[in-house]
Amino acid sequence: MTLKAGKPNRRNVYLAALTTALISLGGCGGDSDSSSDTSKPAIPDGDLTTPDPTPEPVTKALVIGIDGLMYDYIDQVDNPELNEPATPNFGRLTLSKAFAGGLLNTATHQASYSGPSWSSILTGTWTDRHGVTSNNSAAVAVDGIFSRLDQQDPTIQTGSFAAWTPINSGHMLKEMAYVSRRVDGASRPADESLDEFIANQLVNELEYEASPLRFIFTQLDEVDGAGHGCGWCATYENKLVETDAHLGRILDAIDHRERTLNEEWLVMVVSDHGHRPAGGHGGDTVVERTSVIGVNKPALFNEFFSTPAEPLPLSEDPEQNTLMGYPGITAVVPTVMTYLGYPPQLGDNFDSPSLVGDLGAYKLYSTVEQSQPDQANINLTWQNSGNASLRTIYRDDTLIAELSPMDTTYQDVLTKDMLGEGTHNLDYTVVSDVGSPVSSHARVSLAEPVSITDLLAERESLISFDNTTGAFSWVQAAASSPSFVAGPFNGANAVNLQRSNGYLSQAKDFTGVSQYSIGFRLRVNGNISGDPNVISNKNWASGYNKGFLVTVSGSKMKLNVGDGSSRADTSWTTFAKDEWVFVVASIDLNAKRVALYIQDSVNGLQSSVVSSGNVNSMASPLPLNIGEGGDGSYNTNKTLNFDMADLVTFNRALTEAEVRALANTTAPLGSL
């Protein structure tokens, strides 16, 4: 391989001047009389010249993101379900299983889409911090690796080569101000494939002798396209072979730089998600949530990279709990920062520790318990590496506890009098005397107790569904009338809805309505197929269509609102099936706020709050339907069996304290 010479830029002149200065300093005193220094051996032939010291190698890092790369295809274990092709260049790396999608049943949980995953990989945080919930090109709400490196060293130069352009143009758009070399897949020429173009651009950069880039992020995308097309199939396997060849060229260029330019490169390969057998991702199956981290310098990595943590008891699925014991994709940024000489500090608020260097506390997560609006308990849980002798707990930058190294839990009791009324976003950090800090984000709302009587007096409508459908009419399919079943409280019934029997419909005009809240008790029975509507006034064929809906898929729920040209979606939020849950969908277009609240016995009160962005209306020409979309046909041939009681509406957005008060009632709302 021949390295290409080029015209030096400002960064190269700076490095050349610095190197010259170091060499000059290293040679000082070389002409002194060595005969007076008996500690030095005599130099043959009277040559008193001291050899110039070899400067320390420059550390550099390359993260290669491969969209949709499945761990099972490239690991050392032969999986009989897969036709695994030879991938010799992946074999040049040491691999660890990893996980995407956040921690189940916590606020970190996110869909296994590319947008949230690449945001996690490039910020070291989950969705509860970075705020990205889908492939909507929304910019991250926290600092990414490019701006963090600039904060540490404003002279550092970085590169971002992304085949999937929305990484650079959307999710990391604000970071591009700190990127010296940007390459987008959208700029590829017609005679090159997407990944070929990105790989060629990267290899050219690496072969350029004077390249000033100290950190490079690269993302390849074609494997994911094959996964969407047919899942675990020959097309995917062929694309994997092509990707392996691209990887080989990149690793060869890195090896050559290390041999010839006094550089030491950390290379990390990471995927954003896996794929279902038939193709696709975005859900919570183990194969969708399984990622991989591969590295070229395994000797630098701590025990967490080679040995997973104990399974996390966060779900009822042992396989999921085991997967969450592996490193998360959020480990990439703190690992790169540590390798480059900028180890994480208190206040960085990374969800994972560095995989390079000593390991302290890890696998930290938080849960919120709150039965009263003016008090909440934040429960912290973590695992210990056994290397630390001291552990401290911080709430934001305030030290709140000093614990023994054996402790693995802590409860922080918060009150309205302590923090004040309102919603508080808190970062809890466990700091050990070895290893990097690890953080967990908690959100809590504190307020005066809410009067249910006063709140219900403000309602627009209330339908109990206790042997009645109120203002809704029955749209018949197989059944001439709706069925009623035992409700959440003794002595009161609820309506049962299955699309094969029919659905409920009400002509309701939302023209000019900018604030609205709908609350209801819901029990989803059994399995769900597709993403059917629970309550909707829109055609769910597109989230951009006019109107809003609450939809469910698997064991998750979300709220969508669109106005025909823009859309806003909360994150998919886990809920408990086969039991009663309380749901509130709250839309405030004046404040640009869309919120979905869910309370159940498993997860407590959860909230997903997003900006409504450019959405300016929730109206549509369609009716408001329950058990079907506004179009009247979307749920056909989809499986959804649910019961509903206590549908209450308000002509304003509800606060979290008001939602909690409604959810905690122990009798039908009509009786209150």
XYZ file of C-alpha atoms in Angstrom:
672
model
C 0.000 0.000 0.000
C 1.307 3.429 -0.909
C 0.449 6.357 1.305
C -0.405 9.474 -0.596
C 1.391 12.746 0.064
C -0.646 15.913 0.067
C -0.598 19.603 0.775
C -0.483 20.196 4.533
C -3.314 22.175 6.080
C -3.445 24.263 9.268
C -3.707 21.168 11.444
C -0.681 19.534 9.759
C 1.449 22.680 10.154
C 0.513 22.698 13.837
C 1.547 19.062 14.276
C 4.781 19.560 12.318
C 5.747 22.543 14.443
C 4.934 20.659 17.623
C 6.983 17.646 16.519
C 9.956 19.872 15.620
C 9.771 21.519 19.022
C 9.705 18.175 20.801
C 12.688 16.899 18.799
C 14.646 20.062 19.528
C 13.929 19.753 23.225
C 14.866 16.092 23.151
C 18.315 16.940 21.687
C 19.266 19.625 24.231
C 22.561 18.941 26.030
C 23.809 16.473 23.425
C 27.194 18.265 23.210
C 27.922 18.268 26.962
C 31.044 16.603 28.342
C 30.028 13.056 29.100
C 33.315 12.251 30.850
C 31.973 13.855 34.014
C 28.866 11.637 33.982
C 29.967 8.234 35.217
C 26.416 6.878 35.049
C 26.521 6.770 31.242
C 28.493 4.096 29.390
C 31.267 5.181 27.058
C 30.148 5.701 23.466
C 32.366 3.923 20.926
C 34.572 6.010 18.610
C 33.992 9.096 20.739
C 30.471 9.738 19.325
C 28.791 11.770 22.047
C 25.478 12.290 20.170
C 22.391 11.191 22.124
C 19.802 9.540 19.849
C 16.578 11.528 19.485
C 13.890 10.024 21.686
C 11.057 8.327 19.830
C 7.905 10.384 20.414
C 4.911 8.664 21.950
C 2.590 7.288 19.270
C -0.452 9.412 18.516
C -3.632 7.637 19.614
C -6.452 7.691 17.089
C -9.812 5.949 16.912
C -12.133 4.652 14.217
C -15.693 3.502 14.903
C -17.198 1.458 12.064
C -20.963 1.223 12.366
C -22.596 -1.510 10.305
C -26.343 -1.129 10.073
C -28.294 -4.300 10.808
C -25.209 -6.465 11.392
C -26.195 -9.632 13.237
C -23.836 -10.967 15.885
C -24.756 -14.599 15.211
C -23.566 -14.340 11.604
C -19.996 -13.341 12.509
C -19.310 -14.910 15.913
C -17.293 -18.091 16.406
C -20.330 -20.265 17.144
C -21.949 -22.154 14.278
C -25.671 -21.388 14.356
C -27.602 -24.166 12.564
C -30.399 -21.710 11.694
C -28.005 -19.567 9.647
C -26.009 -20.175 6.500
C -22.968 -18.300 7.786
C -20.544 -17.229 5.040
C -16.813 -16.911 5.586
C -15.985 -13.463 7.000
C -12.204 -13.511 7.536
C -11.911 -9.793 8.197
C -14.464 -9.811 10.982
C -12.286 -12.643 12.285
C -9.426 -10.159 12.680
C -11.403 -8.545 15.507
C -12.320 -9.751 18.975
C -16.091 -9.750 19.334
C -18.521 -9.306 22.191
C -22.259 -9.577 22.078
C -23.921 -6.246 22.914
C -27.448 -4.918 23.164
C -29.459 -2.098 21.632
C -32.872 -0.768 22.577
C -32.121 0.330 26.140
C -33.159 -1.443 29.324
C -36.617 -2.970 29.133
C -39.269 -1.570 31.454
C -37.226 1.527 32.266
C -37.209 5.046 30.849
C -34.139 4.103 28.774
C -36.124 1.644 26.652
C -36.170 2.644 22.995
C -37.291 1.059 19.747
C -34.692 -0.927 17.804
C -34.763 1.586 14.955
C -31.658 3.071 13.390
C -32.360 6.647 14.495
C -32.434 6.007 18.249
C -29.613 3.450 17.999
C -27.104 5.602 16.103
C -27.990 8.437 18.466
C -27.090 6.159 21.389
C -23.876 4.987 19.742
C -22.714 8.559 19.084
C -23.805 10.145 22.399
C -23.294 7.372 24.965
C -26.895 7.810 26.157
C -30.319 6.230 25.716
C -33.492 7.915 24.513
C -34.419 9.332 27.932
C -31.457 11.660 27.449
C -30.856 12.009 23.708
C -34.573 12.272 22.920
C -34.580 10.466 19.550
C -37.443 7.971 19.332
C -37.650 7.022 15.643
C -36.136 7.534 12.190
C -37.512 11.067 12.078
C -34.154 12.863 11.638
C -34.680 14.696 14.948
C -31.445 16.109 16.357
C -30.116 14.651 19.593
C -30.767 16.717 22.715
C -27.327 16.088 24.256
C -23.705 16.489 23.227
C -22.307 13.851 20.885
C -18.769 12.585 20.606
C -17.678 15.240 18.103
C -18.569 18.210 20.309
C -17.260 16.417 23.413
C -13.873 15.958 21.759
C -13.869 19.603 20.703
C -14.556 20.634 24.301
C -11.495 18.656 25.390
C -9.232 19.895 22.570
C -10.456 22.586 20.157
C -7.629 21.698 17.740
C -8.743 18.091 17.322
C -10.072 17.128 13.895
C -12.696 14.474 13.262
C -14.596 12.844 10.412
C -18.067 11.406 9.876
C -18.637 9.168 6.837
C -22.280 8.032 6.905
C -23.936 5.913 4.235
C -27.314 6.587 5.858
C -27.373 10.353 5.390
C -29.907 11.158 8.194
C -27.150 10.480 10.720
C -25.195 13.512 9.526
C -28.072 15.592 8.203
C -30.542 14.899 11.017
C -29.758 13.150 14.275
C -26.190 14.497 14.528
C -26.752 17.696 12.564
C -25.708 19.998 15.412
C -22.522 17.956 15.792
C -21.456 18.642 12.212
C -20.084 22.047 13.287
C -17.302 20.096 15.011
C -16.604 17.697 12.128
C -13.652 18.453 9.853
C -14.489 15.940 7.093
C -18.077 14.987 6.347
C -19.167 12.454 3.742
C -22.853 11.656 3.177
C -24.173 8.663 1.306
C -26.517 10.983 -0.561
C -23.514 12.424 -2.429
C -22.368 9.129 -3.964
C -21.852 9.010 -7.741
C -24.076 6.828 -9.881
C -21.298 4.354 -10.695
C -20.621 3.342 -7.071
C -22.792 1.473 -4.619
C -23.544 3.172 -1.328
C -21.150 1.193 0.862
C -18.499 1.073 -1.854
C -18.572 4.868 -2.013
C -18.247 5.302 1.758
C -15.521 2.653 2.044
C -13.570 4.217 -0.829
C -13.805 7.663 0.740
C -12.620 6.325 4.085
C -9.745 4.291 2.650
C -8.629 7.299 0.599
C -8.608 9.367 3.783
C -6.593 6.736 5.638
C -4.119 6.396 2.756
C -3.600 10.167 2.747
C -0.385 10.470 4.736
C -1.146 13.943 6.093
C -4.718 13.197 7.171
C -5.259 15.169 10.389
C -8.287 13.190 11.559
C -7.871 11.762 15.047
C -11.359 10.315 15.361
C -13.490 8.964 12.515
C -17.008 7.560 12.557
C -18.019 5.482 9.540
C -21.371 3.843 8.870
C -22.137 1.187 6.230
C -25.745 0.445 5.358
C -26.245 -2.205 2.679
C -26.405 -5.185 5.035
C -29.451 -3.591 6.649
C -31.133 -3.134 3.284
C -30.718 -6.835 2.599
C -32.102 -7.651 6.037
C -35.200 -5.609 5.329
C -35.619 -7.335 1.990
C -35.573 -10.942 3.101
C -34.206 -11.312 6.635
C -31.880 -14.244 7.281
C -31.363 -15.044 3.610
C -28.852 -15.445 0.786
C -29.046 -11.765 -0.136
C -28.115 -10.790 3.420
C -25.257 -13.294 3.394
C -23.917 -11.973 0.083
C -24.006 -8.403 1.368
C -22.229 -9.535 4.503
C -19.398 -10.949 2.364
C -19.136 -7.618 0.529
C -19.096 -5.760 3.842
C -16.362 -8.058 5.110
C -14.270 -7.115 2.072
C -14.807 -3.399 2.777
C -13.769 -4.022 6.375
C -10.609 -5.773 5.201
C -9.521 -2.802 3.098
C -10.155 -0.458 6.025
C -8.210 -2.612 8.495
C -5.326 -2.926 6.031
C -5.136 0.865 5.773
C -5.151 1.173 9.565
C -2.417 -1.455 9.913
C -0.268 0.395 7.379
C -0.634 3.691 9.209
C 0.369 2.034 12.469
C 3.485 0.540 10.864
C 4.652 3.717 9.152
C 3.305 6.813 10.910
C 3.814 6.265 14.647
C 0.062 6.063 15.220
C -1.913 3.646 17.376
C -5.496 3.152 16.264
C -8.384 1.773 18.253
C -10.910 0.241 15.862
C -14.403 -0.572 17.113
C -17.107 -2.193 14.994
C -20.680 -1.820 16.257
C -24.156 -2.534 14.916
C -27.319 -0.621 15.689
C -29.705 -3.595 15.798
C -30.318 -7.080 14.424
C -33.130 -8.445 12.249
C -36.110 -10.726 12.572
C -35.842 -14.001 10.601
C -38.228 -12.712 7.930
C -36.606 -9.278 7.928
C -37.143 -5.980 9.644
C -36.576 -4.530 13.084
C -37.945 -1.905 15.448
C -39.448 -4.315 17.955
C -38.245 -5.888 21.172
C -37.402 -9.453 20.201
C -33.998 -10.668 21.311
C -32.713 -10.895 17.730
C -33.736 -7.296 17.026
C -32.109 -6.030 20.234
C -28.869 -7.990 19.825
C -25.892 -5.928 18.694
C -22.165 -6.614 18.458
C -19.001 -4.759 19.431
C -15.731 -5.836 17.789
C -12.299 -4.415 18.658
C -8.759 -4.649 17.319
C -6.946 -4.179 20.659
C -8.646 -6.559 23.118
C -5.713 -6.436 25.555
C -6.724 -2.886 26.482
C -10.265 -3.877 27.413
C -11.520 -4.636 30.897
C -13.405 -7.666 32.145
C -16.819 -6.259 31.186
C -15.943 -6.689 27.505
C -15.041 -10.357 27.907
C -17.449 -11.373 30.683
C -21.044 -10.121 30.775
C -22.603 -8.811 33.956
C -25.209 -10.776 35.850
C -28.596 -10.838 34.083
C -30.714 -7.791 34.851
C -34.106 -8.704 36.399
C -36.067 -6.225 34.318
C -38.376 -8.474 32.316
C -40.085 -11.841 32.541
C -37.896 -13.220 29.732
C -34.624 -14.764 31.004
C -33.044 -14.453 27.547
C -33.750 -10.715 27.481
C -32.376 -10.303 31.004
C -29.199 -12.146 30.009
C -28.791 -9.985 26.902
C -29.001 -6.821 29.023
C -26.016 -8.078 31.023
C -23.754 -7.508 27.997
C -22.300 -4.090 27.139
C -24.787 -1.642 25.690
C -24.131 0.247 22.479
C -23.856 3.298 24.755
C -20.385 2.036 25.756
C -18.778 3.210 22.501
C -18.379 6.927 23.311
C -16.913 6.565 26.833
C -14.555 3.879 25.516
C -13.277 6.045 22.661
C -12.961 9.077 24.942
C -10.893 7.068 27.418
C -8.624 5.661 24.732
C -7.967 9.130 23.311
C -6.969 10.405 26.755
C -10.207 12.035 27.892
C -11.736 9.595 30.411
C -15.331 10.304 31.495
C -15.830 12.590 34.468
C -18.699 13.418 36.802
C -21.185 15.405 34.755
C -20.593 13.578 31.480
C -23.655 11.436 32.278
C -22.859 8.380 30.182
C -25.161 5.389 30.606
C -22.289 2.906 30.265
C -18.748 2.777 31.606
C -15.665 2.734 29.429
C -14.660 -0.734 28.251
C -11.008 0.421 28.279
C -9.201 0.805 31.597
C -10.320 -0.192 35.074
C -13.932 -1.115 35.749
C -15.804 0.286 38.736
C -19.585 0.279 39.092
C -21.636 -0.668 36.032
C -25.114 -1.681 34.918
C -26.709 1.216 36.798
C -30.420 1.817 36.311
C -33.095 3.768 38.148
C -36.795 3.306 38.810
C -39.279 5.786 40.222
C -41.876 4.960 42.879
C -44.530 7.590 43.445
C -47.930 7.177 45.064
C -48.313 10.797 46.177
C -47.824 13.844 43.946
C -45.594 15.615 46.482
C -43.109 12.782 47.150
C -41.176 10.246 45.065
C -38.584 7.561 45.689
C -35.745 7.082 43.193
C -34.357 3.552 43.454
C -30.850 3.013 42.081
C -29.437 -0.445 41.321
C -26.006 -1.330 39.945
C -23.367 -4.051 39.862
C -19.832 -3.970 41.257
C -16.633 -5.092 39.590
C -14.899 -5.803 42.904
C -12.056 -3.424 42.052
C -13.281 -0.413 44.036
C -12.801 0.450 47.706
C -15.067 3.522 47.783
C -18.313 4.442 46.097
C -20.141 7.766 46.083
C -23.566 8.760 44.759
C -24.323 12.103 43.166
C -27.644 13.700 42.265
C -26.571 15.990 39.439
C -23.393 17.550 40.903
C -24.438 17.171 44.560
C -22.890 14.415 46.671
C -25.750 12.622 48.434
C -24.163 9.418 49.752
C -20.895 7.618 50.464
C -21.286 3.849 50.397
C -19.201 0.758 50.915
C -17.902 -0.973 47.781
C -20.259 -3.870 48.510
C -23.445 -1.792 48.254
C -25.436 -2.189 45.050
C -28.615 -0.226 45.806
C -29.586 3.206 47.046
C -32.901 5.013 47.526
C -33.195 8.784 47.233
C -36.377 10.210 48.773
C -37.499 13.418 47.078
C -40.200 15.843 48.200
C -41.810 18.944 46.789
C -40.438 20.937 49.710
C -36.923 19.747 48.808
C -36.921 20.377 45.052
C -39.888 22.643 44.493
C -43.021 22.115 42.444
C -42.647 21.041 38.835
C -40.980 18.418 36.679
C -37.370 17.647 37.550
C -34.868 15.896 35.294
C -32.176 14.399 37.488
C -28.926 12.650 36.663
C -27.734 10.120 39.226
C -24.090 9.081 39.016
C -22.219 6.315 40.804
C -18.539 7.219 41.122
C -15.991 4.609 42.193
C -12.378 5.241 43.110
C -11.455 3.203 40.021
C -12.991 3.120 36.567
C -15.294 5.643 34.952
C -18.502 7.071 36.438
C -21.804 5.654 35.257
C -25.097 7.550 35.267
C -28.846 7.055 35.099
C -31.475 9.663 34.286
C -34.648 10.027 36.336
C -37.630 12.254 35.700
C -40.064 13.098 38.465
C -42.926 15.556 38.837
C -43.726 16.974 42.256
C -46.844 18.969 43.017
C -49.516 19.649 45.575
C -52.093 16.869 45.911
C -54.788 17.030 43.230
C -58.488 17.185 44.066
C -60.176 14.534 41.938
C -63.549 16.198 42.471
C -62.282 19.531 41.169
C -60.452 17.889 38.271
C -63.458 15.867 37.117
C -65.581 18.998 37.296
C -63.449 20.314 34.394
C -64.057 17.310 32.157
C -65.490 17.605 28.675
C -67.052 14.131 28.794
C -67.056 10.912 30.793
C -68.273 7.528 29.528
C -68.134 4.625 31.958
C -68.802 1.885 29.353
C -70.720 0.143 32.134
C -73.294 -1.493 29.833
C -73.408 1.694 27.757
C -71.486 3.235 24.864
C -72.425 6.831 25.662
C -71.982 9.168 22.699
C -70.432 6.394 20.583
C -72.493 4.304 18.191
C -71.846 0.661 17.333
C -70.548 -0.147 13.839
C -71.585 -3.724 13.235
C -69.410 -6.489 11.791
C -70.066 -10.029 13.061
C -71.924 -8.827 16.166
C -75.094 -6.762 16.144
C -74.216 -5.097 19.444
C -71.145 -4.658 21.653
C -70.223 -7.067 24.430
C -69.622 -6.068 28.036
C -67.355 -7.794 30.553
C -66.374 -7.300 34.181
C -64.558 -3.999 34.556
C -61.635 -2.901 36.746
C -63.871 -2.307 39.787
C -66.437 -4.573 41.417
C -69.974 -4.002 40.253
C -69.086 -2.130 37.057
C -68.653 -3.488 33.547
C -66.422 -2.507 30.625
C -66.899 -2.737 26.866
C -65.045 -5.479 24.977
C -63.851 -4.681 21.463
C -62.624 -6.998 18.707
C -62.546 -5.783 15.106
C -64.174 -8.956 13.831
C -67.268 -8.080 15.904
C -67.345 -4.339 15.197
C -66.158 -1.042 16.652
C -67.373 2.197 18.252
C -67.655 5.457 16.328
C -68.475 9.097 17.109
C -68.633 12.046 14.722
C -66.358 14.556 16.423
C -64.822 17.660 14.889
C -61.418 18.761 16.216
C -61.135 21.800 13.952
C -59.579 24.655 15.909
C -58.802 22.436 18.923
C -55.213 22.954 20.055
C -55.338 21.230 23.462
C -56.983 17.916 24.271
C -56.574 15.002 26.674
C -58.173 11.557 26.545
C -57.863 9.141 29.461
C -59.176 5.589 29.777
C -58.696 2.289 31.539
C -57.547 -0.412 29.138
C -56.951 -4.148 29.292
C -55.354 -5.787 26.246
C -56.151 -9.495 26.132
C -53.681 -11.918 24.555
C -51.509 -11.328 21.529
C -51.570 -8.443 19.072
C -50.770 -8.631 15.367
C -49.632 -5.564 13.469
C -50.064 -2.087 14.949
C -53.840 -1.667 15.247
C -55.646 1.454 16.456
C -57.038 1.618 19.992
C -58.631 5.045 19.555
C -58.200 7.117 16.413
C -59.596 9.771 14.090
C -57.062 9.166 11.297
C -56.049 6.782 8.541
C -53.013 5.067 10.096
C -51.662 4.070 6.682
C -49.339 7.028 7.266
C -48.461 8.856 10.451
C -48.435 12.067 8.415
C -52.155 11.740 7.703
C -54.455 14.141 9.508
C -55.587 13.212 12.997
C -54.283 11.343 16.027
C -54.338 7.845 17.430
C -53.203 5.596 20.236
C -51.822 2.370 18.771
C -50.421 -0.839 20.225
C -47.899 -3.363 18.934
C -46.658 -6.360 20.870
C -46.519 -5.092 24.443
C -45.926 -1.448 23.525
C -48.077 1.594 22.958
C -47.554 5.003 21.379
C -49.364 8.214 20.458
C -49.169 9.752 16.984
C -50.537 13.037 15.668
C -50.293 14.406 12.120
C -51.682 17.300 10.110
C -51.136 16.035 6.560
C -47.580 17.315 6.178
C -45.933 16.877 9.604
C -46.136 14.251 12.332
C -45.123 13.716 15.948
C -44.738 10.330 17.634
C -44.066 9.445 21.235
C -41.731 6.543 21.827
C -43.113 3.025 21.962
C -43.752 2.514 25.684
C -44.042 -0.906 27.297
C -47.254 -1.766 29.123
C -48.555 -4.818 30.955
C -50.971 -6.936 28.951
C -53.834 -8.960 30.415
C -54.291 -6.487 33.264
C -55.902 -3.086 33.660
C -53.728 -0.086 32.845
C -54.570 3.615 32.851
C -53.717 5.597 29.716
C -53.755 9.338 29.008
C -53.016 10.855 25.602
C -52.405 14.588 25.981
C -51.842 16.987 23.070
C -50.922 20.657 23.477
C -50.119 22.213 20.109
C -49.763 25.671 21.675
C -46.926 24.459 23.873
C -45.736 22.066 21.123
C -46.048 19.127 23.504
C -47.361 15.615 22.869
C -47.451 13.214 25.817
C -48.498 9.625 26.439
C -48.853 8.414 30.037
C -49.320 4.778 31.038
C -49.649 3.415 34.568
C -49.745 -0.283 35.426
C -48.711 -2.528 38.304
C -45.513 -3.669 36.567
C -43.979 -0.430 35.302
C -45.593 2.227 37.480
C -46.374 5.547 35.816
C -44.439 6.001 32.580
C -44.447 8.998 30.301
C -43.219 9.666 26.798
C -43.159 13.372 25.981
C -42.048 14.775 22.615
C -42.297 18.027 20.715
C -45.184 18.345 18.281
C -42.771 20.097 15.937
C -44.555 21.617 12.957
C -47.864 19.816 13.550
C -50.531 22.536 13.741
C -53.781 20.556 13.895
C -55.210 17.297 15.247
C -58.369 17.556 13.141
C -59.323 15.204 10.337
C -62.416 14.637 8.189
C -62.835 11.195 9.796
C -64.827 10.164 12.892
C -63.297 9.313 16.257
C -63.317 5.509 16.494
C -62.500 3.039 19.255
C -61.213 -0.352 18.151
C -60.559 0.904 14.624
C -58.882 3.715 12.704
C -60.833 6.742 11.591
C -60.920 5.235 8.093
C -62.887 2.240 9.390
C -60.707 -0.430 7.787
C -57.124 -0.304 9.104
C -57.674 -2.867 11.882
C -59.244 -5.394 9.516
C -57.255 -8.655 9.561
C -55.251 -7.462 12.578
C -55.570 -9.077 15.988
C -56.582 -6.851 18.894
C -58.884 -7.859 21.736
C -59.273 -5.261 24.476
C -61.591 -3.982 27.196
C -62.141 -0.297 27.980
C -63.719 1.597 30.876
C -63.898 5.171 32.192
C -63.169 7.186 29.052
C -62.697 10.783 30.225
C -61.800 13.799 28.061
C -60.609 17.340 28.794
C -60.302 20.404 26.589
C -56.788 21.042 27.862
C -53.529 19.240 28.474
C -53.283 17.427 31.806
C -50.284 17.668 34.089
C -48.459 14.552 35.207
C -49.764 15.095 38.741
C -53.333 15.149 37.409
C -52.700 11.995 35.396
C -51.311 10.284 38.478
C -54.331 11.321 40.520
C -56.724 9.883 37.934
C -54.697 6.684 37.604
C -54.641 6.112 41.358
C -58.410 6.291 41.823
C -59.904 3.120 43.269
C -63.485 3.436 42.034
C -65.238 4.240 38.757
C -64.703 7.898 37.889
C -68.448 8.428 37.603
C -68.854 7.561 41.280
C -66.375 10.268 42.293
